[in-house]
């Protein structure tokens, strides 16, 4: 096994350290911007790596890397190498901007000819990919998470809340995600203000360019004392296990790993009704979902949860069962079977 990746994400050195002595890591000069001329150099890098030896299977992810890898592998594929493309979430989806459909849809559909298998992680993408040209289309339940790690996390709830600055008797709502527009934290802040419930406390784990804007919004809406921006955290399991509700208001996502982690902790969900998330959020069973711009809907559901501890416990218990199919052990077994091209 060998890996090829770009510098995108800023974790290349960490990856090299983890895989030292296990697998070589090649660097390719690709960037996320599909219009960047630098991607030509990345394509050249990929061709050198791929044509430099024989491969049984080439696995690729993400739009730019996925396109470039499939193009670079055209020659070796003719010699028997299998090419697998995993989709973490097409950029075109129900409700996506028209520009996304005009730019990404034709490219993805054409490039589906250049691989032997497309793997999707949600139902909407799976149904759409089945209309493409890949020899085989499959769906798996996400990228996997360690459900045991989250379910068995031991934490002193009162002490952790004290450390976080969360009142011990507050109804604690948590979100995990970068402070970017598509993560839609703004809707939760507006919903919190609309509840006018001083008992609800909202904490956001994540960093990003919208921090100051969200702080100003919370001040303008007079809910700054009920909101805490925790920044980037390494103790997400502990924080989740001190919370009462997990909010995932994202405008778009492939599946929503953060919400699945919260389910593994036994938390009820309050989410947007987007592709991927709709695969596991059933109203009244595993959570409640609202339109991404429905401030009143989010506020009403938040109030409903805060007033009904029995409902929270019931949905939380349901989630600990529902999330099991997303466990890393099951996903690993499924992926290994697919890479062997077993039926």
Tab-separated table of C-alpha atoms in Angstrom, residues 29-44:
chain	number	residue	atom	x	y	z
A	29	UNK	CA	0.726	19.332	-6.308
A	30	UNK	CA	-3.056	19.522	-6.302
A	31	UNK	CA	-5.295	22.196	-4.815
A	32	UNK	CA	-9.044	22.247	-4.148
A	33	UNK	CA	-9.714	24.995	-6.691
A	34	UNK	CA	-10.615	23.080	-9.876
A	35	UNK	CA	-9.544	26.054	-12.032
A	36	UNK	CA	-6.008	26.318	-10.635
A	37	UNK	CA	-3.231	25.764	-13.180
A	38	UNK	CA	-1.249	24.094	-10.407
A	39	UNK	CA	-3.432	21.040	-10.861
A	40	UNK	CA	-1.623	20.327	-14.143
A	41	UNK	CA	1.515	19.731	-12.116
A	42	UNK	CA	-0.469	17.527	-9.782
A	43	UNK	CA	-1.675	15.458	-12.730
A	44	UNK	CA	1.928	15.020	-13.830
